[in-house]
Each structure stands twice: as structure tokens, then as C-alpha cells.
CSV table of C-alpha atoms and ligand atoms in Angstrom, one decimal:
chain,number,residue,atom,x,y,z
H,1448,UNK,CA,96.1,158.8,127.5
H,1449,UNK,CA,96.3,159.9,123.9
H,1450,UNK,CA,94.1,158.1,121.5
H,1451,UNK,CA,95.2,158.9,118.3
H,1452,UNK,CA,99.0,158.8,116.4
H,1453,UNK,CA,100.2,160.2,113.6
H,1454,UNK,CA,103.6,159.6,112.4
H,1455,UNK,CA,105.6,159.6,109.5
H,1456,UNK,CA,104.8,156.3,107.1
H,1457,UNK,CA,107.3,153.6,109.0
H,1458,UNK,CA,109.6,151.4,107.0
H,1459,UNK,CA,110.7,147.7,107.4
H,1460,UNK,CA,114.9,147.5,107.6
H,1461,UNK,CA,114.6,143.4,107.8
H,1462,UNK,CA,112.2,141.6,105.7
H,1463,UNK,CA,111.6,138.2,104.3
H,1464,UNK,CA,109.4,138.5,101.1
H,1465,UNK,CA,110.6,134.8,99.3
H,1466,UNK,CA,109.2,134.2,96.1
H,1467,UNK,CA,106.4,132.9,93.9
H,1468,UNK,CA,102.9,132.3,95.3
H,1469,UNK,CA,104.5,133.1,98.8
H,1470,UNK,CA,105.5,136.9,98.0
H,1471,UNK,CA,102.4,137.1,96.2
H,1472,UNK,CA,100.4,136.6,99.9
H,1473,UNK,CA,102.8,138.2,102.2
H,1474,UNK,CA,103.8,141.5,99.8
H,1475,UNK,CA,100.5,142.9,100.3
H,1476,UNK,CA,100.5,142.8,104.3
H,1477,UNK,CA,103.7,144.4,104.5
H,1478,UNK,CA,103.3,147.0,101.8
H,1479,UNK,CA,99.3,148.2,103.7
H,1480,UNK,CA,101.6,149.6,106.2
H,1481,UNK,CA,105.1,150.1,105.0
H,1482,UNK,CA,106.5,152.6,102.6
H,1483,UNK,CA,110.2,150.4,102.1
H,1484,UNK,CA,111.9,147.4,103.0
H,1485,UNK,CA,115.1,146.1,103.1
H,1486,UNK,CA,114.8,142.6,101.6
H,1487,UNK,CA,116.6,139.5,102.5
H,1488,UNK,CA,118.3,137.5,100.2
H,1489,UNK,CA,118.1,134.4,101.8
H,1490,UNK,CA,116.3,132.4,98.5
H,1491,UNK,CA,117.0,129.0,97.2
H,1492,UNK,CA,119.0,130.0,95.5
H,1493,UNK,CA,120.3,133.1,97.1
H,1494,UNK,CA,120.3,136.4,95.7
H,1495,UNK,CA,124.3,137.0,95.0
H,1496,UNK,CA,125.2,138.9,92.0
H,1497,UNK,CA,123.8,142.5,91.3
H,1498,UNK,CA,121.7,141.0,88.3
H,1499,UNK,CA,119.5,138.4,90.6
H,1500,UNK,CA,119.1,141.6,93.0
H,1501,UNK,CA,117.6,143.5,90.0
H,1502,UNK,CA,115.3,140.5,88.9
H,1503,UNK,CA,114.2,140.1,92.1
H,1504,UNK,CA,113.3,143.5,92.3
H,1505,UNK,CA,111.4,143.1,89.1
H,1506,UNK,CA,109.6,139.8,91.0
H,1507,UNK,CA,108.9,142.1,93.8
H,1508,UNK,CA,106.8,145.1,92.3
H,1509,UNK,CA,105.0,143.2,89.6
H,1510,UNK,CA,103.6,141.2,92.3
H,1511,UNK,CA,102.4,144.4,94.1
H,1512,UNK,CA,98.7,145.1,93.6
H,1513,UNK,CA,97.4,147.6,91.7
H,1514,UNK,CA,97.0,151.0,94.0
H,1515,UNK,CA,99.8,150.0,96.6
H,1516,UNK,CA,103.2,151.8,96.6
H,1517,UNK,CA,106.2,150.1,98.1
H,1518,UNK,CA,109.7,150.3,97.2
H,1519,UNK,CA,111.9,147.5,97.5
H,1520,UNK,CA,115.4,148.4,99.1
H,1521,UNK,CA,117.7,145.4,97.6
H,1522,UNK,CA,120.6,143.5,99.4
H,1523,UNK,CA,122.9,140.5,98.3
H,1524,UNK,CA,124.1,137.8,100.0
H,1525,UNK,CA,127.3,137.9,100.9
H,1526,UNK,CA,129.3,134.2,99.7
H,1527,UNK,CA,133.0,133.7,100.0
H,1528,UNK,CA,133.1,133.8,96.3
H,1529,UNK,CA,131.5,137.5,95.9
H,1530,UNK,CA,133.4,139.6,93.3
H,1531,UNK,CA,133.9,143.3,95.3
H,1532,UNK,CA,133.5,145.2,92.0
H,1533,UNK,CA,129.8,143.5,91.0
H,1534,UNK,CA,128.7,144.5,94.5
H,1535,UNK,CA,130.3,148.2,93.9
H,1536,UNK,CA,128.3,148.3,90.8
H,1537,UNK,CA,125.4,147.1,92.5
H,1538,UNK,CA,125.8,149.9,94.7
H,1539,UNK,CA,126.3,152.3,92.0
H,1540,UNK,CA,123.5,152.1,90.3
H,1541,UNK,CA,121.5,152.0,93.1
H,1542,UNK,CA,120.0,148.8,93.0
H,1543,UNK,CA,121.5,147.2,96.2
H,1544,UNK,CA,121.1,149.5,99.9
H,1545,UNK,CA,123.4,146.6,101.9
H,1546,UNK,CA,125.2,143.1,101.7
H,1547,UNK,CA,124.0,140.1,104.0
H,1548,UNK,CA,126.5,137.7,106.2
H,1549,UNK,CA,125.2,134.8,107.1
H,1550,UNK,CA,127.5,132.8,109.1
H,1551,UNK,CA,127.5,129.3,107.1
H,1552,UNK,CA,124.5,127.3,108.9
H,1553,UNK,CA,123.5,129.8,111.2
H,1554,UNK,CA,119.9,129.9,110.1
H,1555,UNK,CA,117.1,129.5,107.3
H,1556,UNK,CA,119.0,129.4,103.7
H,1557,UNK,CA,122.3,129.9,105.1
H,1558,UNK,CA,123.8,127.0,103.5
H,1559,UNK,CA,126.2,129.6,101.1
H,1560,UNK,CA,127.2,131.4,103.8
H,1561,UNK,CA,130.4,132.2,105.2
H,1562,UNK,CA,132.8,129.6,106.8
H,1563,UNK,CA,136.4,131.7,106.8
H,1564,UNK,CA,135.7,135.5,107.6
H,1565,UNK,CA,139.8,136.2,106.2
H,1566,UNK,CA,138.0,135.3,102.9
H,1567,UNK,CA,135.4,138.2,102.3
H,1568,UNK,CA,138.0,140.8,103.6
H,1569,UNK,CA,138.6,142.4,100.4
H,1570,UNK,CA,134.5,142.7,100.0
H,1571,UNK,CA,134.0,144.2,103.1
H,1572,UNK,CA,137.2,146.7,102.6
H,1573,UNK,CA,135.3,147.7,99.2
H,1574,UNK,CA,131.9,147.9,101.4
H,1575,UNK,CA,134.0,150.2,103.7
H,1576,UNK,CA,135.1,152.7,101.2
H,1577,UNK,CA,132.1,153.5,99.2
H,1578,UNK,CA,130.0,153.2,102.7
H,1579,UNK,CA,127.5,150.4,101.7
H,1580,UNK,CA,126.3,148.9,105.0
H,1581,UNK,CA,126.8,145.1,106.2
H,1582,UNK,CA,123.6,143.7,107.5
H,1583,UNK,CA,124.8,140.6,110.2
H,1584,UNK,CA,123.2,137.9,111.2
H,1585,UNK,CA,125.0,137.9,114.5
H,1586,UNK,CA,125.4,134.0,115.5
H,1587,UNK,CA,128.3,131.8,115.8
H,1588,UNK,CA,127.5,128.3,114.7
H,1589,UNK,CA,130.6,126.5,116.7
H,1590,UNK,CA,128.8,123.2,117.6
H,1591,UNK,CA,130.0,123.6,120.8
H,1592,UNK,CA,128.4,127.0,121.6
H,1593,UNK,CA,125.1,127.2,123.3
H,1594,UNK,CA,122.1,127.8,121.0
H,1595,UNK,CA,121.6,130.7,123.9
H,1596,UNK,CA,124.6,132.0,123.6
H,1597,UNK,CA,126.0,132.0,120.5
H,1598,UNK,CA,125.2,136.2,119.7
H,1599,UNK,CA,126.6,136.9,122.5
H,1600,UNK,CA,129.8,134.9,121.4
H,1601,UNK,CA,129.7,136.1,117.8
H,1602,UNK,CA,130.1,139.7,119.3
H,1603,UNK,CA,133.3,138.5,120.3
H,1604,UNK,CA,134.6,135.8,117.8
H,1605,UNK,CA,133.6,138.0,114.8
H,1606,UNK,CA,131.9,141.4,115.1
H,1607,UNK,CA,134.2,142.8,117.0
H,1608,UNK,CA,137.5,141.8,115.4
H,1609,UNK,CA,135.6,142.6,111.6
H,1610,UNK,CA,135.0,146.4,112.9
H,1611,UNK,CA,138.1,146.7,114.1
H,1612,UNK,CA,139.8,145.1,110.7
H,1613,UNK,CA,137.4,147.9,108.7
H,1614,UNK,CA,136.9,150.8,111.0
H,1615,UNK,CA,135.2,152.4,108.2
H,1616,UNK,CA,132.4,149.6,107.5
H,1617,UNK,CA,128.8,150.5,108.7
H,1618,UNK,CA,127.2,147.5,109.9
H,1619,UNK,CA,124.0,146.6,111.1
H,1620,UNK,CA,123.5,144.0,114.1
H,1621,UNK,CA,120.2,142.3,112.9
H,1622,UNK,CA,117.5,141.0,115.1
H,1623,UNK,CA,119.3,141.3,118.5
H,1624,UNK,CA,118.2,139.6,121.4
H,1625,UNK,CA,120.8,140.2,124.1
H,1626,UNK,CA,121.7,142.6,126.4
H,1627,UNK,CA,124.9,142.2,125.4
H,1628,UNK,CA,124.1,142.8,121.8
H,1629,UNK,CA,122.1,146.4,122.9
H,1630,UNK,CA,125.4,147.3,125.3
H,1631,UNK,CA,127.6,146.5,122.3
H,1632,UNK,CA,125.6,148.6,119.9
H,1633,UNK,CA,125.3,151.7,122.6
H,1634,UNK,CA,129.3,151.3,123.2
H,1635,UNK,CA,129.9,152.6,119.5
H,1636,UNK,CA,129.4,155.8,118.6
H,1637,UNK,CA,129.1,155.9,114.6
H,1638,UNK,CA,129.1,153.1,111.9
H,1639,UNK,CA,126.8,150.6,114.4
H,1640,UNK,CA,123.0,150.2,114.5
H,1641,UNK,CA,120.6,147.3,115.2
H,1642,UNK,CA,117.2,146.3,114.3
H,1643,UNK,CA,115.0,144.7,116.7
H,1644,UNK,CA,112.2,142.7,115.8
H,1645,UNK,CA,108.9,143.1,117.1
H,1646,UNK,CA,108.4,139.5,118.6
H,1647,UNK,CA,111.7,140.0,120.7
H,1648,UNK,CA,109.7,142.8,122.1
H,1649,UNK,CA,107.0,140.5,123.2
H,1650,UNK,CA,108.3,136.8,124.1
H,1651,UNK,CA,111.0,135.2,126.2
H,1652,UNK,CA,112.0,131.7,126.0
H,1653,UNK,CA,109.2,130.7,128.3
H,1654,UNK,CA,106.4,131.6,125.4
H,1655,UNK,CA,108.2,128.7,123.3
H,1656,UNK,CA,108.4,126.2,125.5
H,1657,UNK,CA,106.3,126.3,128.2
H,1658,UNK,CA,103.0,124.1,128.3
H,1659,UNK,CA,104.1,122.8,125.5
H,1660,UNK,CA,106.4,123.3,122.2
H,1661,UNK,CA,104.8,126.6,120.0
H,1662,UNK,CA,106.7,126.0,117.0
H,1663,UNK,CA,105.4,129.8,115.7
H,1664,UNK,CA,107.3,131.4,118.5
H,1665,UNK,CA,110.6,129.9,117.1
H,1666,UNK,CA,113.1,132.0,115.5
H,1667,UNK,CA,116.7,132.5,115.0
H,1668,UNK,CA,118.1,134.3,117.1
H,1669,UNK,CA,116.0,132.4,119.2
H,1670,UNK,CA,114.1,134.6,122.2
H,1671,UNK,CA,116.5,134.5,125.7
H,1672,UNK,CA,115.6,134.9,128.9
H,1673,UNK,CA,113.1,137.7,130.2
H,1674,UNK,CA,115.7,140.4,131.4
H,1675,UNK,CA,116.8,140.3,127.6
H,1676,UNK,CA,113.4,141.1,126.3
H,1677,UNK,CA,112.9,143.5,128.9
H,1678,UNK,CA,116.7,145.1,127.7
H,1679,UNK,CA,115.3,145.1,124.0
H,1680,UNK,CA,112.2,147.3,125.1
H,1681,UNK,CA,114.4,149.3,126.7
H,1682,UNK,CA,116.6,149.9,123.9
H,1683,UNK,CA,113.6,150.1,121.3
H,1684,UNK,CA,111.7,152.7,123.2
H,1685,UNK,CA,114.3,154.9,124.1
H,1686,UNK,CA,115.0,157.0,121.0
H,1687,UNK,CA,118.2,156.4,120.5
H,1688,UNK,CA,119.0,156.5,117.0
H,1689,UNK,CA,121.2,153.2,116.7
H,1690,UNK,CA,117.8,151.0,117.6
H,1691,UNK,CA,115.0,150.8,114.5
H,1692,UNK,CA,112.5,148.0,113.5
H,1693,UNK,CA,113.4,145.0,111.5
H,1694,UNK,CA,110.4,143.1,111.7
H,1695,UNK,CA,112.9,140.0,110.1
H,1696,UNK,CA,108.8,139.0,109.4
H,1697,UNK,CA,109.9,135.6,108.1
H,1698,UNK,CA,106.8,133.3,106.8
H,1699,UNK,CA,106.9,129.5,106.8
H,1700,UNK,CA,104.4,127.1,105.7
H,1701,UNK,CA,102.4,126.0,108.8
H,1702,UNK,CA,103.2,122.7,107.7
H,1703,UNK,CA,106.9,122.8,107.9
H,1704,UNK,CA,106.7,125.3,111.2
H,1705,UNK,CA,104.2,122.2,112.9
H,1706,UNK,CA,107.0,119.9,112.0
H,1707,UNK,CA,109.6,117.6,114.0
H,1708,UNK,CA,112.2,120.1,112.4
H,1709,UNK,CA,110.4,122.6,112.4
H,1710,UNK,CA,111.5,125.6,110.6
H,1711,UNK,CA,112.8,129.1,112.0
H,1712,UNK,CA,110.9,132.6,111.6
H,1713,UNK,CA,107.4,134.4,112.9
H,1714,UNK,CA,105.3,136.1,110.1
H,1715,UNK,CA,104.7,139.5,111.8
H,1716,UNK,CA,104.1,141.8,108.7
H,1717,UNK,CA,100.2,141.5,109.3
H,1718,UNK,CA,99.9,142.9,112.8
H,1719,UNK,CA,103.4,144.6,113.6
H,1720,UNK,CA,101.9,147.8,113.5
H,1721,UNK,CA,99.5,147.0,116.1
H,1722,UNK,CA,101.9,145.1,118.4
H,1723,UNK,CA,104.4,148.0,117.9
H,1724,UNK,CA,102.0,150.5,119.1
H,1725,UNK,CA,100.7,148.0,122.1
H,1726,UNK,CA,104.1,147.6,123.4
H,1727,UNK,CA,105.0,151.0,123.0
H,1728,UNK,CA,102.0,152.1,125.0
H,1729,UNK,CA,103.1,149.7,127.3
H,1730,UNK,CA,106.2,151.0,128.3
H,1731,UNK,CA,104.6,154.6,128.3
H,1732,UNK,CA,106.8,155.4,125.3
H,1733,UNK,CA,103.8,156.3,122.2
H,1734,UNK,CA,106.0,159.6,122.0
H,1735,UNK,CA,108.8,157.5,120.9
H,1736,UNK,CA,107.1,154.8,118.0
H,1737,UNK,CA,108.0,157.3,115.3
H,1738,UNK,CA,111.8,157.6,116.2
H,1739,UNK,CA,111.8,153.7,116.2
H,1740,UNK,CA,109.9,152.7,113.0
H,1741,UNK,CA,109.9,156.0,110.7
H,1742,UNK,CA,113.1,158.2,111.3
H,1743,UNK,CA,115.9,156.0,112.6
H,1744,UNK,CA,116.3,153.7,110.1
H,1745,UNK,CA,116.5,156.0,107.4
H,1746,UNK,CA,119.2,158.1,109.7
H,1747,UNK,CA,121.3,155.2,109.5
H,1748,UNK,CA,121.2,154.3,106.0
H,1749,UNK,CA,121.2,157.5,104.9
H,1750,UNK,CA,117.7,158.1,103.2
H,1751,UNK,CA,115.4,160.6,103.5
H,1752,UNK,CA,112.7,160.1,105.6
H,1753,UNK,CA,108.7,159.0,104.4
H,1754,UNK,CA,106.9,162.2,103.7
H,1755,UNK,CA,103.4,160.3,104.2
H,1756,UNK,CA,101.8,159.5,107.5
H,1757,UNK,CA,100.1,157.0,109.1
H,1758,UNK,CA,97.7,157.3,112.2
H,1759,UNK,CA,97.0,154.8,114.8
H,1760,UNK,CA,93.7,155.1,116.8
H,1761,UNK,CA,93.2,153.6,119.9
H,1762,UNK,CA,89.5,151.7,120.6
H,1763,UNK,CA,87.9,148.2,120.9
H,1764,UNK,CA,90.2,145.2,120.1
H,1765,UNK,CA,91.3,144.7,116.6
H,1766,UNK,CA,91.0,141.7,114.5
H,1767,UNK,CA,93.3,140.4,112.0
H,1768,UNK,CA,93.3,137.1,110.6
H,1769,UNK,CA,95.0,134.4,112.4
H,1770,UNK,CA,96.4,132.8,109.4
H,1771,UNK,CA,96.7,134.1,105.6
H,1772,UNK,CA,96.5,132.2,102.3
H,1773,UNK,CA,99.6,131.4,100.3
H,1774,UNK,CA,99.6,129.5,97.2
H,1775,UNK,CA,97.3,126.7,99.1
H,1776,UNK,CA,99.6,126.6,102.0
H,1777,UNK,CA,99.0,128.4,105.4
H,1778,UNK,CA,100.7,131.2,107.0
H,1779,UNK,CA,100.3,131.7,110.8
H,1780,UNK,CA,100.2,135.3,111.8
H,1781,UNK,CA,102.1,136.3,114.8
H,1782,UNK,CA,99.9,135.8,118.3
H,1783,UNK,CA,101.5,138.5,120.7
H,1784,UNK,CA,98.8,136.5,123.4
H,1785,UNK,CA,97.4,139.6,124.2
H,1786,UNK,CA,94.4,141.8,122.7
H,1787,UNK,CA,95.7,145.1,120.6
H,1788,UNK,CA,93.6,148.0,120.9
H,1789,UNK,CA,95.3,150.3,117.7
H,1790,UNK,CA,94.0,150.3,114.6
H,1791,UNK,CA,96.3,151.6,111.5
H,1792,UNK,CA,94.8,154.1,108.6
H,1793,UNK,CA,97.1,154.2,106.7
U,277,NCD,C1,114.7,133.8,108.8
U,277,NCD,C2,114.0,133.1,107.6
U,277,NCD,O1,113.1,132.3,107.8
U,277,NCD,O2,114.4,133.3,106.5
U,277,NCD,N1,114.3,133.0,110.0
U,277,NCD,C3,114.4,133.5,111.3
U,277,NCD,O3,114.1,132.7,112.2
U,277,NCD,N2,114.7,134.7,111.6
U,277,NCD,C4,116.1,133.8,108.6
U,277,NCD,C5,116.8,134.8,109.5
U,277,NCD,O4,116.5,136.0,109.5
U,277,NCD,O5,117.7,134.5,110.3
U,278,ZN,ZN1,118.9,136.2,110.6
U,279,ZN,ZN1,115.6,137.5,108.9
């Protein structure tokens, strides 16, 4: 068994930084690890226009502490009201590497999301020709769907029809949890990728609600059933080039996750690393970890890849804080339920 790993610095294609005291805590534990991020736009309020993508970028690296290097990799949020040529300029100048759809009410901040899909049409036919990428989050939010099956249904009801109205639009299928979802993505040859979280690579619906409610397992998508973890490992560790990491690392207050509406996301940024490495190990794929976290992502947005390295060592049991610090509020890191044995130098 090999003890030691050293790939190419990995990068984050889904991230939740927010704002304020909170990106002050969480910037830090993404950027030990992490070269670049793609960064959600899901604020109160969102980040729309090209100029609140550029001032959150400013927010972003002058709360990075001295000696760390991260670079931001900017996205708006896609409203039935954006203007195609500000996102086109966005694009241009290099600010902006993607636009977000959220389906109106599909999740955390989605409240200016998209109701009518005929309505962004001209956006996405703009995003098509000068090849910026649209990052989905892949749920229907039909009252009548089942919370368990409404990726699955969005595949149908919107994904598919929107690739086939803009054959020429790259999109990425965020945080799947379905087999369907992984099928889908491997049934397209170019133009279709996915991130996958590392918590869908560890927990079913069992972890959330068996023995009791464990409000830090829930996230939207929410986990499925075992056989579609077990599809997502699958899909993660095999090197194909359509699956990378989005962490979608997603803090809450402790205080409104321990709540009786409680809200959606696990903070993985602190330990991902590890967990990536476990799981990996795991499934007797350490030769494949680089392809997932350092090489893919950047083959599908078309970046060059992190010239750095990191190395992972294998030994006693790390530690890493169960909670961190933010702003005088708590942050509950991600609990895979198992001990990790790699340590990251990075
Ligand atoms: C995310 C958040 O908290 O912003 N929550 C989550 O459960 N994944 C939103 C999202 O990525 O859908
Ligand atoms: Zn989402
Ligand atoms: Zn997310």
C-alpha cells in the first residue's frame, strides 16, 4: 500500500464562501488546500451583474491572510432579468468563469431564481456562442415531485430539453446524487460534466435520519439511497474526465443547521482533502485522486492545470477541529464517522 501522494495542487469547482465574518473563517480552510475555486453566488443579495462579481472578488482576496494564494474563479447568478451583453462582458474581461441556475426555490438563496426557463433563452444562446459554461443546480421544485426525486426529474423537465435548445452550451450538472444524473453525464460526449461532492461520497439517506435527525448531514440535493452513493464512487474514482470535485462546502451557523427548519449545506472545506484521499483508498483508486480533484476540472473549463503539488501521507489518525469560529457563531465541520489516516502538506 503506498503511503505517500503527490499530485498536482487540487482545485474546488463548487464553493460557498458567503460574506463578512463568515468568509473571513471559512476562506482560510479552503485556500490551505486549494489553488481556485469556483464561487457561488448564492448571497443575500445575489451576485447578478458583472460589477457585484468584481466586488465580491475584491471581498474575497482582501480577506485572504497574508502568505496564502488562492484565486477566486467568479460566477453570476443567473435571474430572468439578466442582460446577455453584461454577462458577455463579464466574460470578456475575465472576471466571471460561469453563470448559475437555480431553479426558483430549489435551495439556500434561491429565492431570484428562475420560474420560466423560455425566459433566459437568449442568455443561455449568448453563453453558447462565446462558450461560458452554465453551472445547474439540477432540481425541479414542482410541489408535487418527490424531494427524492426531483434531479432525476429535472434531467427530464429541463436539462435535457435546454441542451437540446443550445447544443452549443457547456453545462455543468452540480452536486449529483443519482445514478441517473452519472448515466446522463456519461451518455454525452462533449459540452457535459458534473461535480460531485465529497459528502455524497460518504453518506446515504440512512446517515441523516437514522437514530435520529443529524441536521449536519442535510443538503440539497439531499443524499439517496446507498446504490446512488455507491454509483457516485464509481463515477468519481474512475477517471473519467466528465466527473471532478465540487465540494459545494456550504457553511451554516450551527444554530440555524440545529433548527426546526433547519438549513441546507455541510461545511467540508476543512477535511475534504482527507476524506477525498480515505475514500479513494477505499475503493482502491489513490492512482486516480489527481484526475478527480487536480486535472479534470480544469479540462473542462478550459484552464491550465496547478503547477504546485500537494502530498498526502498516510499514518496515525488525523485531527481537525470539529467545529471552527465565525464571527461568534459556530461552524460544524463535516464528520465522515470514520477515522482519516492522510495528512495534507501542502
Ligand atoms: C447550498 C448553500 O447552503 O448555499 N446548500 C446546499 O445544501 N447545497 C446551496 C446549494 O448548493 O444548493
Ligand atoms: Zn445547489
Ligand atoms: Zn452549492
Amino acid at each position: 500500500m503506498s503511503t505517500s501522494l503527490t499530485i498536482r495542487r487540487p482545485d474546488d469547482w463548487h464553493l460557498h464562501l458567503r460574506d463578512g465574518a463568515m468568509l473571513k473563517a471559512v476562506l482560510p480552510e479552503t485556500a490551505r488546500h486549494f489553488a481556485r475555486a469556483i464561487i457561488m453566488p448564492n448571497l443575500v443579495p445575489p451576485v447578478v451583474r458583472g460589477s457585484d462579481a468584481a466586488a465580491y472578488r475584491d471581498r474575497i482576496l482582501a480577506a485572504l491572510p497574508d502568505g496564502m494564494a488562492f484565486e477566486p474563479l467568479m460566477t453570476l447568478y443567473l435571474t430572468e432579468d439578466t442582460d446577455p451583453e453584461d454577462v458577455a462582458a463579464a466574460h470578456a474581461s475575465g472576471l466571471v468563469k460561469a453563470v448559475k441556475l437555480y431553479p426558483a426555490g430549489a435551495t439556500t438563496n434561491s429565492a431570484s431564481g428562475v420560474k420560466d426557463f423560455d425566459r433566459i433563452a437568449p442568455v443561455l444562446e449568448k453563453m453558447a456562442e462565446i462558450g461560458l459554461p452554465l453551472c445547474t443546480h439540477g432540481e425541479v421544485t414542482a410541489a408535487e415531485i418527490d424531494i427524492f426525486d426531483r434531479e432525476a426529474v429535472f434531467i427530464d423537465r429541463v436539462l435535457d430539453p435546454v441542451r437540446r435548445a443550445h447544443p452549443g452550451l457547456k453545462v455543468v450538472m452540480e452536486h449529483i446524487t443519482t445514478s441517473q444524473a452519472a448515466d446522463y453525464v456519461r451518455s454525452v460526449d462533449r459540452g457535459l460534466g458534473a461535480t460531485i461532492t465529497t459528502h455524497h461520497l460518504v453518506i446515504n439517506r440512512n446517515h441523516i435520519l437514522v437514530g435520529g435527525i443529524r441536521p449536519h448531514y442535510y443538503c440539497l440535493p439531499v443524499a439517496k439511497r446507498e446504490e446512488h452513493r455507491l454509483a457516485l464512487r464509481a463515477a468519481a474514482t474512475s477517471g473519467d474526465a466528465r466527473f471532478f470535485l465540487g465540494t459545494d462546502s456550504a457553511p451554516h451557523p450551527d444554530h440555524l443547521k440545529e433548527h426546526p427548519c433547519g438549513c441546507a449545506g455541510c461545511f467540508t472545506a476543512t477535511n475534504t482533502m482527507s476524506v477525498l484521499a480515505e475514500v479513494f483508498e477505499q475503493e482502491g483508486a489513490l492512482d486516480r485522486l489527481e484526475a478527480f480533484v487536480s486535472l479534470n476540472g480544469p479540462g473542462f473549463y478550459g484552464l491550465p492545470v496547478n503547477e504546485d503539488t500537494i502530498t498526502l501521507t498516510r499514518g496515525d489518525a488525523v485531527t481537525y477541529p470539529a467545529k471552527i469560529e465565525a464571527g461568534g457563531e459556530t461552524v460544524t465541520v463535516f464528520d465522515p464517522g470514520y477515522p482519516l489516516h492522510w495528512r495534507v502538506d501542502a
